[in-house]
């Protein structure tokens, strides 16, 4: 009987000291803490989504409308000064980076205009060894034949997209040839340029000016208007023949 009484006394004393209330409070605290952790910390937490959406609705429009021209001018100045002091390899990398960061003002480009850009590149870079020298308007190398052609992929009726490839070809110098994948969402009128190259920064120093142009058009989301799908032309090399005396 004394043992039972002692047990009852201990229980009564603990109840009077609030042990049950403390345990309930502790468990409630842990439960609420765990619930909040799951709500905020989990990747798909509802509270996190609400907060993210609210932040995006305020921050993103502000960032989109902010005038960054002052900072772009400063960045351009820093790059120019850095390029002047860099070694040749690094100067090429920085120069390409600077040109890649130029913002395209026009959101649509005609294929005929892109063809002209490529022809300018061909005129600068075409291999002239073995070309005849003409004297009609002063000594110059004979023109080389170039062409542009769009080849459309076989279309599937159920697909929302159409795909094609643009081929720039120079018969004289195959190193100047390019194939550029493009795609069209069938509800749109202009095509997307899907030109890709290595994403590594160090690869920039190996890219030529036409590749930089293609990358810039692609990353700026410039659309392509296929105003032509096939055309041939001739390009006269910019390089002048060395003077010879007989």
PDB file of C-alpha atoms in Angstrom:
ATOM      1  CA  UNK A   1       0.000   0.000   0.000  1.00  0.00           C
ATOM      2  CA  UNK A   2       2.865   2.347   0.792  1.00  0.00           C
ATOM      3  CA  UNK A   3       4.357   1.709  -2.701  1.00  0.00           C
ATOM      4  CA  UNK A   4       1.093   2.510  -4.441  1.00  0.00           C
ATOM      5  CA  UNK A   5       0.718   5.642  -2.348  1.00  0.00           C
ATOM      6  CA  UNK A   6       4.245   6.736  -3.208  1.00  0.00           C
ATOM      7  CA  UNK A   7       3.587   6.241  -6.928  1.00  0.00           C
ATOM      8  CA  UNK A   8       0.382   8.245  -6.725  1.00  0.00           C
ATOM      9  CA  UNK A   9       2.171  11.002  -4.825  1.00  0.00           C
ATOM     10  CA  UNK A  10       4.920  11.194  -7.469  1.00  0.00           C
ATOM     11  CA  UNK A  11       2.372  11.342 -10.300  1.00  0.00           C
ATOM     12  CA  UNK A  12       0.362  13.994  -8.502  1.00  0.00           C
ATOM     13  CA  UNK A  13       3.486  16.041  -7.835  1.00  0.00           C
ATOM     14  CA  UNK A  14       4.608  15.890 -11.497  1.00  0.00           C
ATOM     15  CA  UNK A  15       1.148  16.846 -12.677  1.00  0.00           C
ATOM     16  CA  UNK A  16       1.158  19.777 -10.300  1.00  0.00           C
ATOM     17  CA  UNK A  17       4.589  20.815 -11.651  1.00  0.00           C
ATOM     18  CA  UNK A  18       3.147  21.024 -15.195  1.00  0.00           C
ATOM     19  CA  UNK A  19       5.154  18.190 -16.760  1.00  0.00           C
ATOM     20  CA  UNK A  20       2.274  17.221 -19.048  1.00  0.00           C
ATOM     21  CA  UNK A  21       1.801  20.786 -20.200  1.00  0.00           C
ATOM     22  CA  UNK A  22       5.550  21.094 -20.814  1.00  0.00           C
ATOM     23  CA  UNK A  23       5.681  17.881 -22.833  1.00  0.00           C
ATOM     24  CA  UNK A  24       2.678  18.898 -24.900  1.00  0.00           C
ATOM     25  CA  UNK A  25       4.183  22.345 -25.480  1.00  0.00           C
ATOM     26  CA  UNK A  26       7.523  20.822 -26.520  1.00  0.00           C
ATOM     27  CA  UNK A  27       5.897  18.409 -28.957  1.00  0.00           C
ATOM     28  CA  UNK A  28       3.727  21.194 -30.332  1.00  0.00           C
ATOM     29  CA  UNK A  29       6.818  23.356 -30.800  1.00  0.00           C
ATOM     30  CA  UNK A  30       8.626  20.558 -32.634  1.00  0.00           C
ATOM     31  CA  UNK A  31       5.580  19.849 -34.771  1.00  0.00           C
ATOM     32  CA  UNK A  32       5.149  23.475 -35.807  1.00  0.00           C
ATOM     33  CA  UNK A  33       8.890  23.824 -36.458  1.00  0.00           C
ATOM     34  CA  UNK A  34       8.917  20.718 -38.666  1.00  0.00           C
ATOM     35  CA  UNK A  35       5.826  21.868 -40.524  1.00  0.00           C
ATOM     36  CA  UNK A  36       7.365  25.290 -41.228  1.00  0.00           C
ATOM     37  CA  UNK A  37      10.643  23.691 -42.298  1.00  0.00           C
ATOM     38  CA  UNK A  38       8.811  21.475 -44.772  1.00  0.00           C
ATOM     39  CA  UNK A  39       6.750  24.425 -45.944  1.00  0.00           C
ATOM     40  CA  UNK A  40       9.710  26.709 -46.658  1.00  0.00           C
ATOM     41  CA  UNK A  41      12.743  24.505 -47.184  1.00  0.00           C
ATOM     42  CA  UNK A  42      11.379  21.833 -49.479  1.00  0.00           C
ATOM     43  CA  UNK A  43      11.923  22.466 -53.175  1.00  0.00           C
ATOM     44  CA  UNK A  44       8.241  22.459 -53.931  1.00  0.00           C
ATOM     45  CA  UNK A  45       7.081  24.088 -50.687  1.00  0.00           C
ATOM     46  CA  UNK A  46       3.906  26.102 -51.138  1.00  0.00           C
ATOM     47  CA  UNK A  47       5.102  28.984 -48.955  1.00  0.00           C
ATOM     48  CA  UNK A  48       8.361  29.136 -50.888  1.00  0.00           C
ATOM     49  CA  UNK A  49       6.457  29.308 -54.159  1.00  0.00           C
ATOM     50  CA  UNK A  50       4.307  32.160 -52.867  1.00  0.00           C
ATOM     51  CA  UNK A  51       7.369  34.115 -51.710  1.00  0.00           C
ATOM     52  CA  UNK A  52       9.234  33.483 -54.990  1.00  0.00           C
ATOM     53  CA  UNK A  53       6.255  34.613 -57.057  1.00  0.00           C
ATOM     54  CA  UNK A  54       5.902  37.798 -55.011  1.00  0.00           C
ATOM     55  CA  UNK A  55       9.618  38.570 -55.353  1.00  0.00           C
ATOM     56  CA  UNK A  56       9.559  37.912 -59.096  1.00  0.00           C
ATOM     57  CA  UNK A  57       6.534  40.163 -59.587  1.00  0.00           C
ATOM     58  CA  UNK A  58       8.431  43.051 -57.989  1.00  0.00           C
ATOM     59  CA  UNK A  59      12.088  42.472 -58.882  1.00  0.00           C
ATOM     60  CA  UNK A  60      11.921  41.173 -62.470  1.00  0.00           C
ATOM     61  CA  UNK A  61       9.949  44.118 -63.948  1.00  0.00           C
ATOM     62  CA  UNK A  62      12.322  46.510 -62.188  1.00  0.00           C
ATOM     63  CA  UNK A  63      15.383  44.765 -63.628  1.00  0.00           C
ATOM     64  CA  UNK A  64      13.847  44.677 -67.112  1.00  0.00           C
ATOM     65  CA  UNK A  65      13.129  48.412 -67.161  1.00  0.00           C
ATOM     66  CA  UNK A  66      16.348  49.570 -65.498  1.00  0.00           C
ATOM     67  CA  UNK A  67      18.735  51.532 -67.720  1.00  0.00           C
ATOM     68  CA  UNK A  68      22.062  49.688 -67.771  1.00  0.00           C
ATOM     69  CA  UNK A  69      23.620  51.867 -70.482  1.00  0.00           C
ATOM     70  CA  UNK A  70      25.925  53.629 -68.014  1.00  0.00           C
ATOM     71  CA  UNK A  71      27.336  50.328 -66.794  1.00  0.00           C
ATOM     72  CA  UNK A  72      27.633  48.901 -70.314  1.00  0.00           C
ATOM     73  CA  UNK A  73      29.655  51.980 -71.313  1.00  0.00           C
ATOM     74  CA  UNK A  74      31.937  51.487 -68.320  1.00  0.00           C
ATOM     75  CA  UNK A  75      32.316  47.781 -69.089  1.00  0.00           C
ATOM     76  CA  UNK A  76      33.138  48.579 -72.707  1.00  0.00           C
ATOM     77  CA  UNK A  77      35.823  51.048 -71.590  1.00  0.00           C
ATOM     78  CA  UNK A  78      37.334  48.504 -69.188  1.00  0.00           C
ATOM     79  CA  UNK A  79      37.389  45.836 -71.896  1.00  0.00           C
ATOM     80  CA  UNK A  80      39.027  48.169 -74.422  1.00  0.00           C
ATOM     81  CA  UNK A  81      41.767  49.107 -71.961  1.00  0.00           C
ATOM     82  CA  UNK A  82      42.261  45.473 -70.956  1.00  0.00           C
ATOM     83  CA  UNK A  83      42.475  44.373 -74.596  1.00  0.00           C
ATOM     84  CA  UNK A  84      45.234  46.928 -75.233  1.00  0.00           C
ATOM     85  CA  UNK A  85      47.365  45.477 -72.445  1.00  0.00           C
ATOM     86  CA  UNK A  86      46.629  41.785 -72.995  1.00  0.00           C
ATOM     87  CA  UNK A  87      48.784  39.248 -74.812  1.00  0.00           C
ATOM     88  CA  UNK A  88      47.734  38.309 -78.350  1.00  0.00           C
ATOM     89  CA  UNK A  89      45.792  35.172 -77.324  1.00  0.00           C
ATOM     90  CA  UNK A  90      44.033  36.919 -74.462  1.00  0.00           C
ATOM     91  CA  UNK A  91      43.441  39.993 -76.605  1.00  0.00           C
ATOM     92  CA  UNK A  92      41.629  37.819 -79.155  1.00  0.00           C
ATOM     93  CA  UNK A  93      39.516  36.249 -76.401  1.00  0.00           C
ATOM     94  CA  UNK A  94      38.607  39.616 -74.865  1.00  0.00           C
ATOM     95  CA  UNK A  95      37.901  41.184 -78.238  1.00  0.00           C
ATOM     96  CA  UNK A  96      35.546  38.333 -79.131  1.00  0.00           C
ATOM     97  CA  UNK A  97      33.870  38.616 -75.740  1.00  0.00           C
ATOM     98  CA  UNK A  98      33.374  42.351 -76.266  1.00  0.00           C
ATOM     99  CA  UNK A  99      31.812  41.750 -79.695  1.00  0.00           C
ATOM    100  CA  UNK A 100      29.649  38.943 -78.338  1.00  0.00           C
ATOM    101  CA  UNK A 101      28.186  41.293 -75.710  1.00  0.00           C
ATOM    102  CA  UNK A 102      26.968  43.811 -78.308  1.00  0.00           C
ATOM    103  CA  UNK A 103      23.190  44.024 -78.123  1.00  0.00           C
ATOM    104  CA  UNK A 104      21.347  43.471 -81.378  1.00  0.00           C
ATOM    105  CA  UNK A 105      18.889  46.335 -81.863  1.00  0.00           C
ATOM    106  CA  UNK A 106      16.999  44.669 -84.697  1.00  0.00           C
ATOM    107  CA  UNK A 107      14.925  41.674 -83.653  1.00  0.00           C
ATOM    108  CA  UNK A 108      14.609  40.283 -87.185  1.00  0.00           C
ATOM    109  CA  UNK A 109      17.233  39.762 -89.895  1.00  0.00           C
ATOM    110  CA  UNK A 110      16.680  38.802 -93.515  1.00  0.00           C
ATOM    111  CA  UNK A 111      18.594  35.799 -94.796  1.00  0.00           C
ATOM    112  CA  UNK A 112      19.773  37.915 -97.728  1.00  0.00           C
ATOM    113  CA  UNK A 113      21.407  40.318 -95.230  1.00  0.00           C
ATOM    114  CA  UNK A 114      23.065  37.442 -93.375  1.00  0.00           C
ATOM    115  CA  UNK A 115      24.317  36.162 -96.739  1.00  0.00           C
ATOM    116  CA  UNK A 116      25.898  39.585 -97.333  1.00  0.00           C
ATOM    117  CA  UNK A 117      27.619  39.418 -93.933  1.00  0.00           C
ATOM    118  CA  UNK A 118      29.032  36.014 -94.784  1.00  0.00           C
ATOM    119  CA  UNK A 119      30.238  37.235 -98.194  1.00  0.00           C
ATOM    120  CA  UNK A 120      32.113  40.066 -96.462  1.00  0.00           C
ATOM    121  CA  UNK A 121      33.773  37.452 -94.269  1.00  0.00           C
ATOM    122  CA  UNK A 122      34.641  35.346 -97.333  1.00  0.00           C
ATOM    123  CA  UNK A 123      36.204  38.370 -99.043  1.00  0.00           C
ATOM    124  CA  UNK A 124      38.500  38.861 -96.035  1.00  0.00           C
ATOM    125  CA  UNK A 125      39.456  35.245 -95.406  1.00  0.00           C
ATOM    126  CA  UNK A 126      39.317  33.292 -98.674  1.00  0.00           C
ATOM    127  CA  UNK A 127      42.491  31.454 -99.657  1.00  0.00           C
ATOM    128  CA  UNK A 128      44.004  33.184-102.703  1.00  0.00           C
ATOM    129  CA  UNK A 129      46.762  30.705-103.571  1.00  0.00           C
ATOM    130  CA  UNK A 130      46.144  29.480-107.104  1.00  0.00           C
ATOM    131  CA  UNK A 131      43.660  32.201-108.031  1.00  0.00           C
ATOM    132  CA  UNK A 132      44.131  33.985-111.339  1.00  0.00           C
ATOM    133  CA  UNK A 133      45.055  37.661-111.294  1.00  0.00           C
ATOM    134  CA  UNK A 134      42.869  39.983-113.339  1.00  0.00           C
ATOM    135  CA  UNK A 135      43.875  43.422-114.603  1.00  0.00           C
ATOM    136  CA  UNK A 136      40.586  44.890-115.864  1.00  0.00           C
ATOM    137  CA  UNK A 137      40.286  47.435-113.038  1.00  0.00           C
ATOM    138  CA  UNK A 138      43.799  47.135-111.704  1.00  0.00           C
ATOM    139  CA  UNK A 139      45.376  43.931-110.411  1.00  0.00           C
ATOM    140  CA  UNK A 140      42.999  41.858-108.293  1.00  0.00           C
ATOM    141  CA  UNK A 141      42.301  38.207-107.695  1.00  0.00           C
ATOM    142  CA  UNK A 142      39.544  36.562-109.669  1.00  0.00           C
ATOM    143  CA  UNK A 143      36.185  36.294-107.937  1.00  0.00           C
ATOM    144  CA  UNK A 144      35.176  33.075-106.185  1.00  0.00           C
ATOM    145  CA  UNK A 145      31.737  31.498-106.463  1.00  0.00           C
ATOM    146  CA  UNK A 146      29.556  31.392-103.354  1.00  0.00           C
ATOM    147  CA  UNK A 147      26.017  30.269-102.637  1.00  0.00           C
ATOM    148  CA  UNK A 148      23.346  30.080 -99.961  1.00  0.00           C
ATOM    149  CA  UNK A 149      20.723  27.364 -99.828  1.00  0.00           C
ATOM    150  CA  UNK A 150      17.986  26.419 -97.378  1.00  0.00           C
ATOM    151  CA  UNK A 151      17.204  22.730 -97.063  1.00  0.00           C
ATOM    152  CA  UNK A 152      13.986  21.973 -95.185  1.00  0.00           C
ATOM    153  CA  UNK A 153      13.691  18.780 -93.168  1.00  0.00           C
ATOM    154  CA  UNK A 154      10.840  16.399 -93.797  1.00  0.00           C
ATOM    155  CA  UNK A 155       7.865  17.751 -91.900  1.00  0.00           C
ATOM    156  CA  UNK A 156       5.590  15.741 -89.601  1.00  0.00           C
ATOM    157  CA  UNK A 157       1.977  16.826 -89.597  1.00  0.00           C
ATOM    158  CA  UNK A 158       1.596  16.385 -85.829  1.00  0.00           C
ATOM    159  CA  UNK A 159       4.670  18.441 -84.918  1.00  0.00           C
ATOM    160  CA  UNK A 160       4.363  22.092 -83.886  1.00  0.00           C
ATOM    161  CA  UNK A 161       7.814  22.822 -85.300  1.00  0.00           C
ATOM    162  CA  UNK A 162       9.505  22.839 -88.663  1.00  0.00           C
ATOM    163  CA  UNK A 163      13.257  22.418 -89.050  1.00  0.00           C
ATOM    164  CA  UNK A 164      15.703  23.393 -91.768  1.00  0.00           C
ATOM    165  CA  UNK A 165      19.408  24.004 -92.376  1.00  0.00           C
ATOM    166  CA  UNK A 166      21.073  26.965 -94.076  1.00  0.00           C
ATOM    167  CA  UNK A 167      24.187  26.153 -96.110  1.00  0.00           C
ATOM    168  CA  UNK A 168      26.721  28.853 -96.943  1.00  0.00           C
ATOM    169  CA  UNK A 169      29.226  27.407 -99.402  1.00  0.00           C
ATOM    170  CA  UNK A 170      32.365  28.703-101.093  1.00  0.00           C
ATOM    171  CA  UNK A 171      33.632  26.415-103.842  1.00  0.00           C
ATOM    172  CA  UNK A 172      37.161  27.766-103.598  1.00  0.00           C
ATOM    173  CA  UNK A 173      37.640  27.462 -99.816  1.00  0.00           C
ATOM    174  CA  UNK A 174      35.637  24.849 -97.907  1.00  0.00           C
ATOM    175  CA  UNK A 175      36.985  26.134 -94.585  1.00  0.00           C
ATOM    176  CA  UNK A 176      34.587  29.063 -94.996  1.00  0.00           C
ATOM    177  CA  UNK A 177      31.505  26.865 -95.374  1.00  0.00           C
ATOM    178  CA  UNK A 178      28.801  26.931 -92.716  1.00  0.00           C
ATOM    179  CA  UNK A 179      25.677  24.989 -91.940  1.00  0.00           C
ATOM    180  CA  UNK A 180      23.259  26.701 -89.602  1.00  0.00           C
ATOM    181  CA  UNK A 181      20.282  24.851 -88.100  1.00  0.00           C
ATOM    182  CA  UNK A 182      17.071  26.856 -87.834  1.00  0.00           C
ATOM    183  CA  UNK A 183      13.609  26.069 -86.510  1.00  0.00           C
ATOM    184  CA  UNK A 184      10.133  27.508 -86.876  1.00  0.00           C
ATOM    185  CA  UNK A 185       7.190  27.368 -84.523  1.00  0.00           C
ATOM    186  CA  UNK A 186       4.416  26.894 -87.053  1.00  0.00           C
ATOM    187  CA  UNK A 187       2.336  29.731 -85.658  1.00  0.00           C
ATOM    188  CA  UNK A 188       5.226  32.160 -86.228  1.00  0.00           C
ATOM    189  CA  UNK A 189       6.485  33.703 -89.459  1.00  0.00           C
ATOM    190  CA  UNK A 190      10.189  34.063 -88.676  1.00  0.00           C
ATOM    191  CA  UNK A 191      12.688  31.334 -87.851  1.00  0.00           C
ATOM    192  CA  UNK A 192      14.897  30.822 -84.790  1.00  0.00           C
ATOM    193  CA  UNK A 193      18.657  30.580 -85.300  1.00  0.00           C
ATOM    194  CA  UNK A 194      19.934  27.547 -83.389  1.00  0.00           C
ATOM    195  CA  UNK A 195      23.660  28.072 -83.854  1.00  0.00           C
ATOM    196  CA  UNK A 196      25.698  26.589 -81.016  1.00  0.00           C
ATOM    197  CA  UNK A 197      29.374  26.238 -80.242  1.00  0.00           C
ATOM    198  CA  UNK A 198      31.444  25.390 -77.168  1.00  0.00           C
ATOM    199  CA  UNK A 199      30.270  27.048 -73.936  1.00  0.00           C
ATOM    200  CA  UNK A 200      33.798  27.206 -72.530  1.00  0.00           C
ATOM    201  CA  UNK A 201      35.180  30.715 -72.169  1.00  0.00           C
ATOM    202  CA  UNK A 202      38.613  29.706 -73.445  1.00  0.00           C
ATOM    203  CA  UNK A 203      37.078  28.642 -76.769  1.00  0.00           C
ATOM    204  CA  UNK A 204      36.197  32.278 -77.532  1.00  0.00           C
ATOM    205  CA  UNK A 205      39.722  33.039 -78.707  1.00  0.00           C
ATOM    206  CA  UNK A 206      39.386  30.459 -81.490  1.00  0.00           C
ATOM    207  CA  UNK A 207      36.157  31.862 -82.954  1.00  0.00           C
ATOM    208  CA  UNK A 208      36.103  34.071 -86.027  1.00  0.00           C
ATOM    209  CA  UNK A 209      34.000  37.180 -86.549  1.00  0.00           C
ATOM    210  CA  UNK A 210      31.232  35.373 -88.441  1.00  0.00           C
ATOM    211  CA  UNK A 211      30.879  32.745 -85.709  1.00  0.00           C
ATOM    212  CA  UNK A 212      30.658  35.528 -83.122  1.00  0.00           C
ATOM    213  CA  UNK A 213      27.911  37.143 -85.201  1.00  0.00           C
ATOM    214  CA  UNK A 214      25.949  33.880 -85.366  1.00  0.00           C
ATOM    215  CA  UNK A 215      26.308  33.356 -81.618  1.00  0.00           C
ATOM    216  CA  UNK A 216      25.214  36.921 -80.909  1.00  0.00           C
ATOM    217  CA  UNK A 217      22.154  36.603 -83.133  1.00  0.00           C
ATOM    218  CA  UNK A 218      21.241  33.305 -81.503  1.00  0.00           C
ATOM    219  CA  UNK A 219      21.657  34.425 -77.886  1.00  0.00           C
ATOM    220  CA  UNK A 220      19.780  37.693 -78.536  1.00  0.00           C
ATOM    221  CA  UNK A 221      16.843  35.776 -79.960  1.00  0.00           C
ATOM    222  CA  UNK A 222      17.036  37.495 -83.348  1.00  0.00           C
ATOM    223  CA  UNK A 223      14.539  35.946 -85.761  1.00  0.00           C
ATOM    224  CA  UNK A 224      15.395  35.086 -89.353  1.00  0.00           C
ATOM    225  CA  UNK A 225      13.219  36.069 -92.303  1.00  0.00           C
ATOM    226  CA  UNK A 226      13.732  33.623 -95.178  1.00  0.00           C
ATOM    227  CA  UNK A 227      13.311  36.206 -97.921  1.00  0.00           C
ATOM    228  CA  UNK A 228      15.510  33.965-100.099  1.00  0.00           C
ATOM    229  CA  UNK A 229      16.062  30.210-100.030  1.00  0.00           C
ATOM    230  CA  UNK A 230      18.655  29.857-102.780  1.00  0.00           C
ATOM    231  CA  UNK A 231      21.076  32.278-104.354  1.00  0.00           C
ATOM    232  CA  UNK A 232      24.477  32.295-106.043  1.00  0.00           C
ATOM    233  CA  UNK A 233      26.983  35.116-106.297  1.00  0.00           C
ATOM    234  CA  UNK A 234      30.650  35.942-106.789  1.00  0.00           C
ATOM    235  CA  UNK A 235      33.000  37.469-104.228  1.00  0.00           C
ATOM    236  CA  UNK A 236      36.223  39.292-105.040  1.00  0.00           C
ATOM    237  CA  UNK A 237      38.939  38.750-102.390  1.00  0.00           C
ATOM    238  CA  UNK A 238      39.993  41.823-100.421  1.00  0.00           C
ATOM    239  CA  UNK A 239      43.613  40.713-100.545  1.00  0.00           C
ATOM    240  CA  UNK A 240      45.539  42.416-103.324  1.00  0.00           C
ATOM    241  CA  UNK A 241      48.083  40.536-105.437  1.00  0.00           C
ATOM    242  CA  UNK A 242      51.717  41.369-104.811  1.00  0.00           C
ATOM    243  CA  UNK A 243      53.235  43.593-107.448  1.00  0.00           C
ATOM    244  CA  UNK A 244      55.483  41.783-109.911  1.00  0.00           C
ATOM    245  CA  UNK A 245      57.938  43.363-112.317  1.00  0.00           C
ATOM    246  CA  UNK A 246      59.155  41.755-115.496  1.00  0.00           C
TER     247      UNK A 246
END
